[in-house]
PDB file of C-alpha atoms in Angstrom:
ATOM      1  CA  MET T 236     -34.980  87.580 113.023  1.00 54.00           C
ATOM      2  CA  SER T 237     -35.825  84.067 112.108  1.00 78.00           C
ATOM      3  CA  ASN T 238     -38.735  84.667 109.786  1.00 91.00           C
ATOM      4  CA  PRO T 239     -38.161  82.741 106.687  1.00 93.00           C
ATOM      5  CA  ASN T 240     -40.197  85.071 104.519  1.00 96.00           C
ATOM      6  CA  LEU T 241     -38.036  88.014 104.699  1.00 97.00           C
ATOM      7  CA  VAL T 242     -34.796  88.980 102.747  1.00 97.00           C
ATOM      8  CA  SER T 243     -32.536  91.848 103.498  1.00 97.00           C
ATOM      9  CA  THR T 244     -31.937  95.013 101.323  1.00 98.00           C
ATOM     10  CA  GLU T 245     -28.345  93.674 100.921  1.00 98.00           C
ATOM     11  CA  TRP T 246     -29.631  90.309  99.680  1.00 98.00           C
ATOM     12  CA  LEU T 247     -31.697  92.091  97.087  1.00 98.00           C
ATOM     13  CA  ALA T 248     -29.152  94.648  96.061  1.00 98.00           C
ATOM     14  CA  GLU T 249     -26.639  91.849  95.226  1.00 98.00           C
ATOM     15  CA  ARG T 250     -29.087  90.227  92.941  1.00 98.00           C
ATOM     16  CA  LEU T 251     -30.514  93.301  91.022  1.00 97.00           C
ATOM     17  CA  GLY T 252     -28.982  91.845  87.725  1.00 91.00           C
ATOM     18  CA  ASP T 253     -30.292  88.311  88.312  1.00 97.00           C
ATOM     19  CA  PRO T 254     -32.968  87.580  85.523  1.00 96.00           C
ATOM     20  CA  ASN T 255     -34.495  85.048  87.804  1.00 97.00           C
ATOM     21  CA  VAL T 256     -34.967  87.460  90.773  1.00 98.00           C
ATOM     22  CA  ILE T 257     -37.702  90.101  90.496  1.00 98.00           C
ATOM     23  CA  ALA T 258     -38.878  92.834  92.861  1.00 98.00           C
ATOM     24  CA  VAL T 259     -42.513  93.479  93.013  1.00 98.00           C
ATOM     25  CA  ASP T 260     -43.993  96.714  94.350  1.00 98.00           C
ATOM     26  CA  GLY T 261     -47.339  96.102  95.934  1.00 98.00           C
ATOM     27  CA  SER T 262     -47.754  99.511  97.360  1.00 98.00           C
ATOM     28  CA  TRP T 263     -51.342 100.267  98.402  1.00 96.00           C
ATOM     29  CA  HIS T 264     -52.827 102.956 100.724  1.00 93.00           C
ATOM     30  CA  LEU T 265     -56.134 103.376 102.399  1.00 84.00           C
ATOM     31  CA  PRO T 266     -58.327 105.931 100.380  1.00 77.00           C
ATOM     32  CA  ASP T 267     -58.284 108.570 103.233  1.00 79.00           C
ATOM     33  CA  VAL T 268     -54.344 108.802 102.862  1.00 85.00           C
ATOM     34  CA  GLY T 269     -54.402 110.547  99.637  1.00 86.00           C
ATOM     35  CA  ARG T 270     -51.563 108.441  98.067  1.00 93.00           C
ATOM     36  CA  ASP T 271     -51.427 106.407  94.889  1.00 95.00           C
ATOM     37  CA  GLY T 272     -49.143 103.486  94.823  1.00 96.00           C
ATOM     38  CA  ARG T 273     -48.819 103.272  90.962  1.00 97.00           C
ATOM     39  CA  THR T 274     -48.137 106.935  90.708  1.00 97.00           C
ATOM     40  CA  GLU T 275     -45.335 106.809  93.205  1.00 97.00           C
ATOM     41  CA  PHE T 276     -43.989 103.610  91.506  1.00 98.00           C
ATOM     42  CA  ARG T 277     -43.559 105.459  88.244  1.00 98.00           C
ATOM     43  CA  GLU T 278     -41.656 108.234  90.073  1.00 98.00           C
ATOM     44  CA  ARG T 279     -39.304 105.903  91.959  1.00 98.00           C
ATOM     45  CA  HIS T 280     -38.878 102.209  92.426  1.00 98.00           C
ATOM     46  CA  VAL T 281     -36.255  99.388  92.960  1.00 98.00           C
ATOM     47  CA  PRO T 282     -34.417  98.837  89.577  1.00 98.00           C
ATOM     48  CA  GLY T 283     -36.081  96.331  87.651  1.00 98.00           C
ATOM     49  CA  ALA T 284     -39.106  96.072  89.696  1.00 98.00           C
ATOM     50  CA  VAL T 285     -42.785  95.766  88.393  1.00 98.00           C
ATOM     51  CA  PHE T 286     -45.962  97.151  89.939  1.00 98.00           C
ATOM     52  CA  PHE T 287     -48.516  94.680  91.315  1.00 98.00           C
ATOM     53  CA  ASP T 288     -51.855  96.456  91.747  1.00 97.00           C
ATOM     54  CA  ILE T 289     -53.835  94.521  94.272  1.00 97.00           C
ATOM     55  CA  ASN T 290     -57.110  96.208  93.131  1.00 96.00           C
ATOM     56  CA  ALA T 291     -56.556  95.283  89.475  1.00 96.00           C
ATOM     57  CA  ILE T 292     -55.153  91.818  89.834  1.00 98.00           C
ATOM     58  CA  ALA T 293     -58.353  90.772  91.630  1.00 98.00           C
ATOM     59  CA  ASP T 294     -61.843  89.351  91.320  1.00 97.00           C
ATOM     60  CA  THR T 295     -63.719  92.594  90.601  1.00 95.00           C
ATOM     61  CA  SER T 296     -67.070  90.745  90.211  1.00 95.00           C
ATOM     62  CA  THR T 297     -67.963  90.582  93.978  1.00 92.00           C
ATOM     63  CA  GLY T 298     -68.059  94.217  94.806  1.00 92.00           C
ATOM     64  CA  LEU T 299     -65.602  93.635  97.472  1.00 95.00           C
ATOM     65  CA  PRO T 300     -62.108  95.215  97.470  1.00 95.00           C
ATOM     66  CA  HIS T 301     -59.004  93.296  96.063  1.00 96.00           C
ATOM     67  CA  MET T 302     -60.539  89.758  96.370  1.00 97.00           C
ATOM     68  CA  LEU T 303     -58.210  86.924  95.273  1.00 98.00           C
ATOM     69  CA  PRO T 304     -58.654  86.337  91.591  1.00 97.00           C
ATOM     70  CA  SER T 305     -59.095  83.054  89.823  1.00 97.00           C
ATOM     71  CA  PRO T 306     -55.853  81.189  89.034  1.00 98.00           C
ATOM     72  CA  GLU T 307     -56.412  81.702  85.298  1.00 98.00           C
ATOM     73  CA  LEU T 308     -56.727  85.502  85.879  1.00 98.00           C
ATOM     74  CA  PHE T 309     -53.812  85.744  88.221  1.00 98.00           C
ATOM     75  CA  ALA T 310     -51.447  83.646  85.797  1.00 98.00           C
ATOM     76  CA  SER T 311     -52.370  85.839  82.867  1.00 98.00           C
ATOM     77  CA  GLU T 312     -51.897  89.244  84.708  1.00 98.00           C
ATOM     78  CA  VAL T 313     -48.740  88.149  86.518  1.00 98.00           C
ATOM     79  CA  GLY T 314     -47.264  86.776  83.201  1.00 98.00           C
ATOM     80  CA  LYS T 315     -47.910  90.079  81.540  1.00 98.00           C
ATOM     81  CA  LEU T 316     -45.894  91.802  84.175  1.00 98.00           C
ATOM     82  CA  GLY T 317     -42.816  89.696  83.256  1.00 98.00           C
ATOM     83  CA  ILE T 318     -43.044  87.229  86.186  1.00 98.00           C
ATOM     84  CA  GLY T 319     -42.515  83.616  84.978  1.00 98.00           C
ATOM     85  CA  ASP T 320     -42.289  80.104  86.474  1.00 98.00           C
ATOM     86  CA  GLY T 321     -39.305  79.403  88.657  1.00 96.00           C
ATOM     87  CA  MET T 322     -38.453  83.048  89.367  1.00 98.00           C
ATOM     88  CA  THR T 323     -37.786  84.294  93.003  1.00 98.00           C
ATOM     89  CA  ILE T 324     -40.274  87.093  93.922  1.00 98.00           C
ATOM     90  CA  VAL T 325     -39.472  89.837  96.362  1.00 98.00           C
ATOM     91  CA  ALA T 326     -42.498  91.963  97.504  1.00 98.00           C
ATOM     92  CA  TYR T 327     -42.064  95.289  98.937  1.00 98.00           C
ATOM     93  CA  ASP T 328     -44.045  98.490  99.499  1.00 98.00           C
ATOM     94  CA  ALA T 329     -43.670 102.196 100.077  1.00 98.00           C
ATOM     95  CA  SER T 330     -44.869 102.035 103.672  1.00 97.00           C
ATOM     96  CA  GLY T 331     -42.081  99.522 104.836  1.00 98.00           C
ATOM     97  CA  LEU T 332     -44.522  96.755 105.715  1.00 98.00           C
ATOM     98  CA  PHE T 333     -48.151  97.263 104.954  1.00 98.00           C
ATOM     99  CA  ALA T 334     -49.441  95.922 101.590  1.00 98.00           C
ATOM    100  CA  ALA T 335     -46.480  93.742 100.687  1.00 98.00           C
ATOM    101  CA  PRO T 336     -47.602  90.944 102.931  1.00 98.00           C
ATOM    102  CA  ARG T 337     -50.905  90.808 100.982  1.00 98.00           C
ATOM    103  CA  VAL T 338     -48.880  90.259  97.787  1.00 98.00           C
ATOM    104  CA  TRP T 339     -46.775  87.757  99.374  1.00 98.00           C
ATOM    105  CA  TRP T 340     -49.818  85.859 100.707  1.00 98.00           C
ATOM    106  CA  THR T 341     -51.506  86.058  97.201  1.00 98.00           C
ATOM    107  CA  PHE T 342     -48.429  84.482  95.559  1.00 98.00           C
ATOM    108  CA  ARG T 343     -48.402  81.808  98.278  1.00 98.00           C
ATOM    109  CA  ALA T 344     -52.130  81.104  97.744  1.00 98.00           C
ATOM    110  CA  MET T 345     -51.318  80.593  94.038  1.00 98.00           C
ATOM    111  CA  GLY T 346     -48.815  77.870  94.917  1.00 97.00           C
ATOM    112  CA  VAL T 347     -45.675  79.926  94.672  1.00 97.00           C
ATOM    113  CA  LYS T 348     -42.976  79.032  97.282  1.00 95.00           C
ATOM    114  CA  ASP T 349     -40.125  81.325  96.292  1.00 97.00           C
ATOM    115  CA  VAL T 350     -41.770  84.502  97.258  1.00 98.00           C
ATOM    116  CA  PHE T 351     -40.370  86.800  99.968  1.00 98.00           C
ATOM    117  CA  ILE T 352     -40.760  90.204 101.542  1.00 98.00           C
ATOM    118  CA  LEU T 353     -38.120  92.884 101.501  1.00 98.00           C
ATOM    119  CA  ASP T 354     -37.369  93.645 105.175  1.00 98.00           C
ATOM    120  CA  GLY T 355     -37.894  97.298 105.752  1.00 98.00           C
ATOM    121  CA  GLY T 356     -39.315  97.837 102.150  1.00 98.00           C
ATOM    122  CA  LEU T 357     -38.736 100.916 100.074  1.00 98.00           C
ATOM    123  CA  PRO T 358     -38.099 103.157 103.096  1.00 98.00           C
ATOM    124  CA  LYS T 359     -35.164 101.181 104.249  1.00 98.00           C
ATOM    125  CA  TRP T 360     -33.836 100.882 100.729  1.00 98.00           C
ATOM    126  CA  LEU T 361     -33.944 104.573 100.270  1.00 98.00           C
ATOM    127  CA  ALA T 362     -32.462 105.342 103.718  1.00 98.00           C
ATOM    128  CA  GLU T 363     -29.348 103.132 102.632  1.00 98.00           C
ATOM    129  CA  SER T 364     -29.090 105.300  99.426  1.00 98.00           C
ATOM    130  CA  ARG T 365     -29.541 102.337  97.177  1.00 98.00           C
ATOM    131  CA  PRO T 366     -30.329 102.818  93.388  1.00 98.00           C
ATOM    132  CA  THR T 367     -33.785 103.539  92.044  1.00 98.00           C
ATOM    133  CA  GLU T 368     -35.333 104.079  88.700  1.00 98.00           C
ATOM    134  CA  SER T 369     -38.436 105.774  87.310  1.00 98.00           C
ATOM    135  CA  GLY T 370     -41.016 104.808  84.670  1.00 98.00           C
ATOM    136  CA  ALA T 371     -43.552 102.163  84.181  1.00 96.00           C
ATOM    137  CA  GLY T 372     -41.321  99.211  84.905  1.00 95.00           C
ATOM    138  CA  GLU T 373     -42.396  97.162  81.929  1.00 93.00           C
ATOM    139  CA  ARG T 374     -40.772  93.848  81.227  1.00 96.00           C
ATOM    140  CA  ALA T 375     -41.177  91.135  78.452  1.00 97.00           C
ATOM    141  CA  PRO T 376     -44.211  88.832  79.153  1.00 98.00           C
ATOM    142  CA  LYS T 377     -43.504  85.354  80.647  1.00 98.00           C
ATOM    143  CA  THR T 378     -45.412  82.248  81.160  1.00 98.00           C
ATOM    144  CA  PHE T 379     -46.728  81.915  84.836  1.00 98.00           C
ATOM    145  CA  THR T 380     -48.535  78.899  86.275  1.00 98.00           C
ATOM    146  CA  ALA T 381     -50.967  79.459  89.222  1.00 98.00           C
ATOM    147  CA  ARG T 382     -52.239  76.622  91.294  1.00 97.00           C
ATOM    148  CA  LEU T 383     -54.645  77.709  93.897  1.00 97.00           C
ATOM    149  CA  ILE T 384     -54.113  76.220  97.229  1.00 97.00           C
ATOM    150  CA  ALA T 385     -57.244  74.820  98.640  1.00 96.00           C
ATOM    151  CA  GLY T 386     -58.508  76.537 101.721  1.00 96.00           C
ATOM    152  CA  ALA T 387     -55.890  79.364 101.573  1.00 97.00           C
ATOM    153  CA  ALA T 388     -58.676  82.009 101.250  1.00 98.00           C
ATOM    154  CA  LYS T 389     -61.520  81.487 103.635  1.00 98.00           C
ATOM    155  CA  SER T 390     -65.190  82.425 103.000  1.00 97.00           C
ATOM    156  CA  ALA T 391     -67.685  83.919 105.409  1.00 98.00           C
ATOM    157  CA  ASP T 392     -69.262  80.511 105.946  1.00 97.00           C
ATOM    158  CA  ASP T 393     -65.800  79.157 106.645  1.00 98.00           C
ATOM    159  CA  ILE T 394     -65.374  81.773 109.390  1.00 98.00           C
ATOM    160  CA  ALA T 395     -68.830  81.281 110.806  1.00 98.00           C
ATOM    161  CA  SER T 396     -68.248  77.440 111.122  1.00 97.00           C
ATOM    162  CA  ALA T 397     -64.723  78.110 112.756  1.00 97.00           C
ATOM    163  CA  LEU T 398     -66.176  80.353 115.322  1.00 97.00           C
ATOM    164  CA  GLU T 399     -69.257  77.989 116.092  1.00 96.00           C
ATOM    165  CA  THR T 400     -67.036  74.860 116.380  1.00 97.00           C
ATOM    166  CA  GLY T 401     -63.886  76.374 117.711  1.00 96.00           C
ATOM    167  CA  ALA T 402     -61.969  74.553 114.765  1.00 96.00           C
ATOM    168  CA  ALA T 403     -59.799  77.492 114.325  1.00 97.00           C
ATOM    169  CA  GLN T 404     -59.019  80.809 116.074  1.00 97.00           C
ATOM    170  CA  VAL T 405     -60.132  83.873 114.131  1.00 98.00           C
ATOM    171  CA  VAL T 406     -57.651  86.684 114.687  1.00 98.00           C
ATOM    172  CA  ASP T 407     -58.683  90.214 113.606  1.00 98.00           C
ATOM    173  CA  ALA T 408     -55.873  92.672 112.505  1.00 98.00           C
ATOM    174  CA  ARG T 409     -58.047  95.836 112.803  1.00 98.00           C
ATOM    175  CA  PRO T 410     -57.309  98.521 115.251  1.00 98.00           C
ATOM    176  CA  ALA T 411     -58.716  97.970 118.732  1.00 98.00           C
ATOM    177  CA  ALA T 412     -61.269 100.734 118.652  1.00 98.00           C
ATOM    178  CA  ARG T 413     -62.763  99.380 115.475  1.00 98.00           C
ATOM    179  CA  PHE T 414     -62.852  95.876 116.766  1.00 98.00           C
ATOM    180  CA  ARG T 415     -64.605  96.902 119.914  1.00 98.00           C
ATOM    181  CA  GLY T 416     -67.065  99.031 117.855  1.00 98.00           C
ATOM    182  CA  GLU T 417     -65.928 102.344 119.408  1.00 98.00           C
ATOM    183  CA  ALA T 418     -64.719 103.747 116.169  1.00 96.00           C
ATOM    184  CA  PRO T 419     -66.485 103.720 112.704  1.00 94.00           C
ATOM    185  CA  GLU T 420     -65.358 101.701 109.790  1.00 94.00           C
ATOM    186  CA  PRO T 421     -63.444 103.632 107.046  1.00 90.00           C
ATOM    187  CA  ARG T 422     -65.760 102.040 104.431  1.00 90.00           C
ATOM    188  CA  PRO T 423     -69.326 103.361 104.364  1.00 91.00           C
ATOM    189  CA  GLY T 424     -72.311 101.098 105.121  1.00 94.00           C
ATOM    190  CA  LEU T 425     -70.407  98.680 107.513  1.00 96.00           C
ATOM    191  CA  ALA T 426     -71.357  97.739 111.033  1.00 97.00           C
ATOM    192  CA  SER T 427     -69.042  98.579 113.825  1.00 97.00           C
ATOM    193  CA  GLY T 428     -67.771  95.691 116.030  1.00 98.00           C
ATOM    194  CA  HIS T 429     -66.423  92.347 115.348  1.00 98.00           C
ATOM    195  CA  MET T 430     -67.304  88.667 114.861  1.00 98.00           C
ATOM    196  CA  PRO T 431     -68.578  87.114 118.077  1.00 98.00           C
ATOM    197  CA  GLY T 432     -65.678  84.942 119.296  1.00 98.00           C
ATOM    198  CA  ALA T 433     -62.957  86.567 117.306  1.00 98.00           C
ATOM    199  CA  LEU T 434     -59.630  87.686 119.019  1.00 98.00           C
ATOM    200  CA  ASN T 435     -58.004  90.983 118.271  1.00 98.00           C
ATOM    201  CA  LEU T 436     -54.359  91.584 117.420  1.00 98.00           C
ATOM    202  CA  PRO T 437     -53.921  94.838 115.683  1.00 98.00           C
ATOM    203  CA  ALA T 438     -51.401  94.547 112.886  1.00 98.00           C
ATOM    204  CA  SER T 439     -49.809  97.773 114.181  1.00 97.00           C
ATOM    205  CA  GLU T 440     -48.482  95.795 117.135  1.00 97.00           C
ATOM    206  CA  LEU T 441     -46.472  93.629 114.912  1.00 98.00           C
ATOM    207  CA  VAL T 442     -44.838  96.401 112.927  1.00 98.00           C
ATOM    208  CA  LYS T 443     -42.279  98.900 114.168  1.00 97.00           C
ATOM    209  CA  ASP T 444     -40.652 101.620 111.984  1.00 96.00           C
ATOM    210  CA  GLY T 445     -41.770  99.822 108.804  1.00 97.00           C
ATOM    211  CA  ARG T 446     -40.440  96.415 109.768  1.00 97.00           C
ATOM    212  CA  LEU T 447     -41.798  93.247 111.415  1.00 97.00           C
ATOM    213  CA  VAL T 448     -41.184  93.218 115.119  1.00 96.00           C
ATOM    214  CA  ASP T 449     -38.664  90.631 116.504  1.00 94.00           C
ATOM    215  CA  ASP T 450     -39.570  87.051 117.052  1.00 93.00           C
ATOM    216  CA  GLU T 451     -39.959  87.469 120.816  1.00 93.00           C
ATOM    217  CA  THR T 452     -42.138  90.470 120.615  1.00 94.00           C
ATOM    218  CA  ALA T 453     -44.245  88.728 117.995  1.00 94.00           C
ATOM    219  CA  ARG T 454     -44.739  85.710 120.347  1.00 94.00           C
ATOM    220  CA  ARG T 455     -45.614  88.068 123.274  1.00 95.00           C
ATOM    221  CA  ALA T 456     -48.224  89.892 121.054  1.00 96.00           C
ATOM    222  CA  PHE T 457     -50.021  86.691 120.183  1.00 96.00           C
ATOM    223  CA  GLU T 458     -49.938  85.539 123.748  1.00 96.00           C
ATOM    224  CA  ALA T 459     -51.362  88.908 124.998  1.00 97.00           C
ATOM    225  CA  ALA T 460     -54.148  88.523 122.387  1.00 97.00           C
ATOM    226  CA  GLY T 461     -55.086  85.182 123.834  1.00 97.00           C
ATOM    227  CA  VAL T 462     -53.913  83.450 120.609  1.00 96.00           C
ATOM    228  CA  ASP T 463     -52.530  79.901 121.190  1.00 95.00           C
ATOM    229  CA  ALA T 464     -50.008  79.548 118.203  1.00 91.00           C
ATOM    230  CA  SER T 465     -49.999  75.783 118.637  1.00 93.00           C
ATOM    231  CA  LYS T 466     -53.620  75.699 117.336  1.00 95.00           C
ATOM    232  CA  PRO T 467     -55.071  76.537 114.027  1.00 97.00           C
ATOM    233  CA  VAL T 468     -55.329  80.245 113.224  1.00 98.00           C
ATOM    234  CA  VAL T 469     -57.277  82.182 110.508  1.00 98.00           C
ATOM    235  CA  THR T 470     -56.741  85.843 110.045  1.00 98.00           C
ATOM    236  CA  THR T 471     -59.062  88.650 109.095  1.00 98.00           C
ATOM    237  CA  CYS T 472     -59.035  92.392 109.056  1.00 98.00           C
ATOM    238  CA  GLY T 473     -60.984  95.250 107.116  1.00 97.00           C
ATOM    239  CA  SER T 474     -60.323  94.078 103.551  1.00 96.00           C
ATOM    240  CA  GLY T 475     -57.867  91.309 103.692  1.00 97.00           C
ATOM    241  CA  VAL T 476     -54.569  93.294 103.643  1.00 97.00           C
ATOM    242  CA  THR T 477     -53.339  93.703 107.166  1.00 98.00           C
ATOM    243  CA  ALA T 478     -54.638  90.134 107.929  1.00 98.00           C
ATOM    244  CA  ALA T 479     -51.634  89.089 105.872  1.00 98.00           C
ATOM    245  CA  ILE T 480     -49.276  90.933 108.241  1.00 98.00           C
ATOM    246  CA  VAL T 481     -50.697  88.715 111.156  1.00 98.00           C
ATOM    247  CA  ALA T 482     -50.164  85.682 108.871  1.00 98.00           C
ATOM    248  CA  LEU T 483     -46.605  86.712 108.293  1.00 97.00           C
ATOM    249  CA  ALA T 484     -45.994  87.342 111.960  1.00 97.00           C
ATOM    250  CA  LEU T 485     -47.264  83.960 112.935  1.00 95.00           C
ATOM    251  CA  GLU T 486     -44.297  82.343 111.220  1.00 90.00           C
ATOM    252  CA  SER T 487     -42.036  84.498 113.717  1.00 86.00           C
ATOM    253  CA  ALA T 488     -44.043  82.897 116.571  1.00 85.00           C
ATOM    254  CA  GLY T 489     -43.268  79.489 115.307  1.00 83.00           C
ATOM    255  CA  ALA T 490     -46.738  78.767 113.637  1.00 90.00           C
ATOM    256  CA  ARG T 491     -48.472  79.303 110.383  1.00 91.00           C
ATOM    257  CA  ALA T 492     -51.847  80.665 109.457  1.00 96.00           C
ATOM    258  CA  GLU T 493     -54.319  78.108 108.233  1.00 96.00           C
ATOM    259  CA  GLY T 494     -55.970  80.614 105.998  1.00 97.00           C
ATOM    260  CA  LEU T 495     -57.057  84.249 105.601  1.00 98.00           C
ATOM    261  CA  TYR T 496     -60.614  85.474 105.355  1.00 98.00           C
ATOM    262  CA  ASP T 497     -60.498  87.294 101.995  1.00 98.00           C
ATOM    263  CA  GLY T 498     -63.776  89.272 102.364  1.00 98.00           C
ATOM    264  CA  SER T 499     -62.857  90.240 105.841  1.00 98.00           C
ATOM    265  CA  TRP T 500     -64.971  92.927 107.491  1.00 98.00           C
ATOM    266  CA  ALA T 501     -65.815  94.510 104.173  1.00 97.00           C
ATOM    267  CA  GLU T 502     -68.087  91.432 103.703  1.00 98.00           C
ATOM    268  CA  TRP T 503     -69.019  90.400 107.202  1.00 98.00           C
ATOM    269  CA  GLY T 504     -69.812  93.826 108.346  1.00 98.00           C
ATOM    270  CA  ALA T 505     -72.092  94.554 105.369  1.00 97.00           C
ATOM    271  CA  GLY T 506     -75.035  92.817 106.960  1.00 87.00           C
ATOM    272  CA  GLY T 507     -76.510  89.410 107.635  1.00 90.00           C
ATOM    273  CA  ARG T 508     -73.903  88.212 109.936  1.00 97.00           C
ATOM    274  CA  PRO T 509     -73.752  88.493 113.763  1.00 97.00           C
ATOM    275  CA  VAL T 510     -71.735  91.389 115.185  1.00 98.00           C
ATOM    276  CA  ALA T 511     -70.415  91.891 118.826  1.00 97.00           C
ATOM    277  CA  THR T 512     -69.002  94.959 120.401  1.00 97.00           C
ATOM    278  CA  GLY T 513     -66.643  95.434 123.279  1.00 97.00           C
ATOM    279  CA  PRO T 514     -63.460  93.623 123.951  1.00 95.00           C
ATOM    280  CA  ALA T 515     -62.839  90.063 122.806  1.00 94.00           C
ATOM    281  CA  LYS T 516     -64.232  87.491 125.159  1.00 83.00           C
ATOM    282  CA  ALA T 517     -62.452  84.331 126.206  1.00 64.00           C
TER     283      ALA T 517
END
């Protein structure tokens, strides 16, 4: 696999004692799953790892879930975790590949270049009988500098403009039944369907056994969804988490996402925006 954003379990295991490499557990689960990422982290995590709570390190003033925080808040909270400037960050999650890409995307949006995702996540780490530890994972605070990349997080108006002008392809990572409006949204009060003109590539088609699919499979998935990887792409989903999986996979297809719609369907589907049902229309 040629995706430059992944590191292997072997790579991380060899660097567990390196003070400039830090593992970041970004585990998050949908409310109906009945799992809590922080609780599971305290029970078992990669040695030296810290827990990144996407709901807490967020802009909580909007009423929308895990929105990108201000650079000042992000820098403060990340510094408290013991992550400092110049460190290499390796994000992982307990599902293999679900929420870790959101953590990766967040650090990238804040100007961090040396951030990667652990290929296979915690499941692969455990399957290989690699060491773990328990506890809160506290480390000494460090100084972290955040520089928000302009345009990394797209607004609803940005998406509306892209759809109207064709300036970018909007790729929705939600399951096909939700995109078509045939299945209800897991969050109450949201319309069923999709943004008129959006394309649908369920994130589940890009993940197999907790790992990103191979490069060729990723390319075929984008082509089948009608996505031209040579043209600008903005990703979206239910709340901005699995949209990051699509952004990650784009780099396996030889492209790169131009941005991620942070509010995603949690914002768009709440009312005031046009909604379409049925399959995507070319």
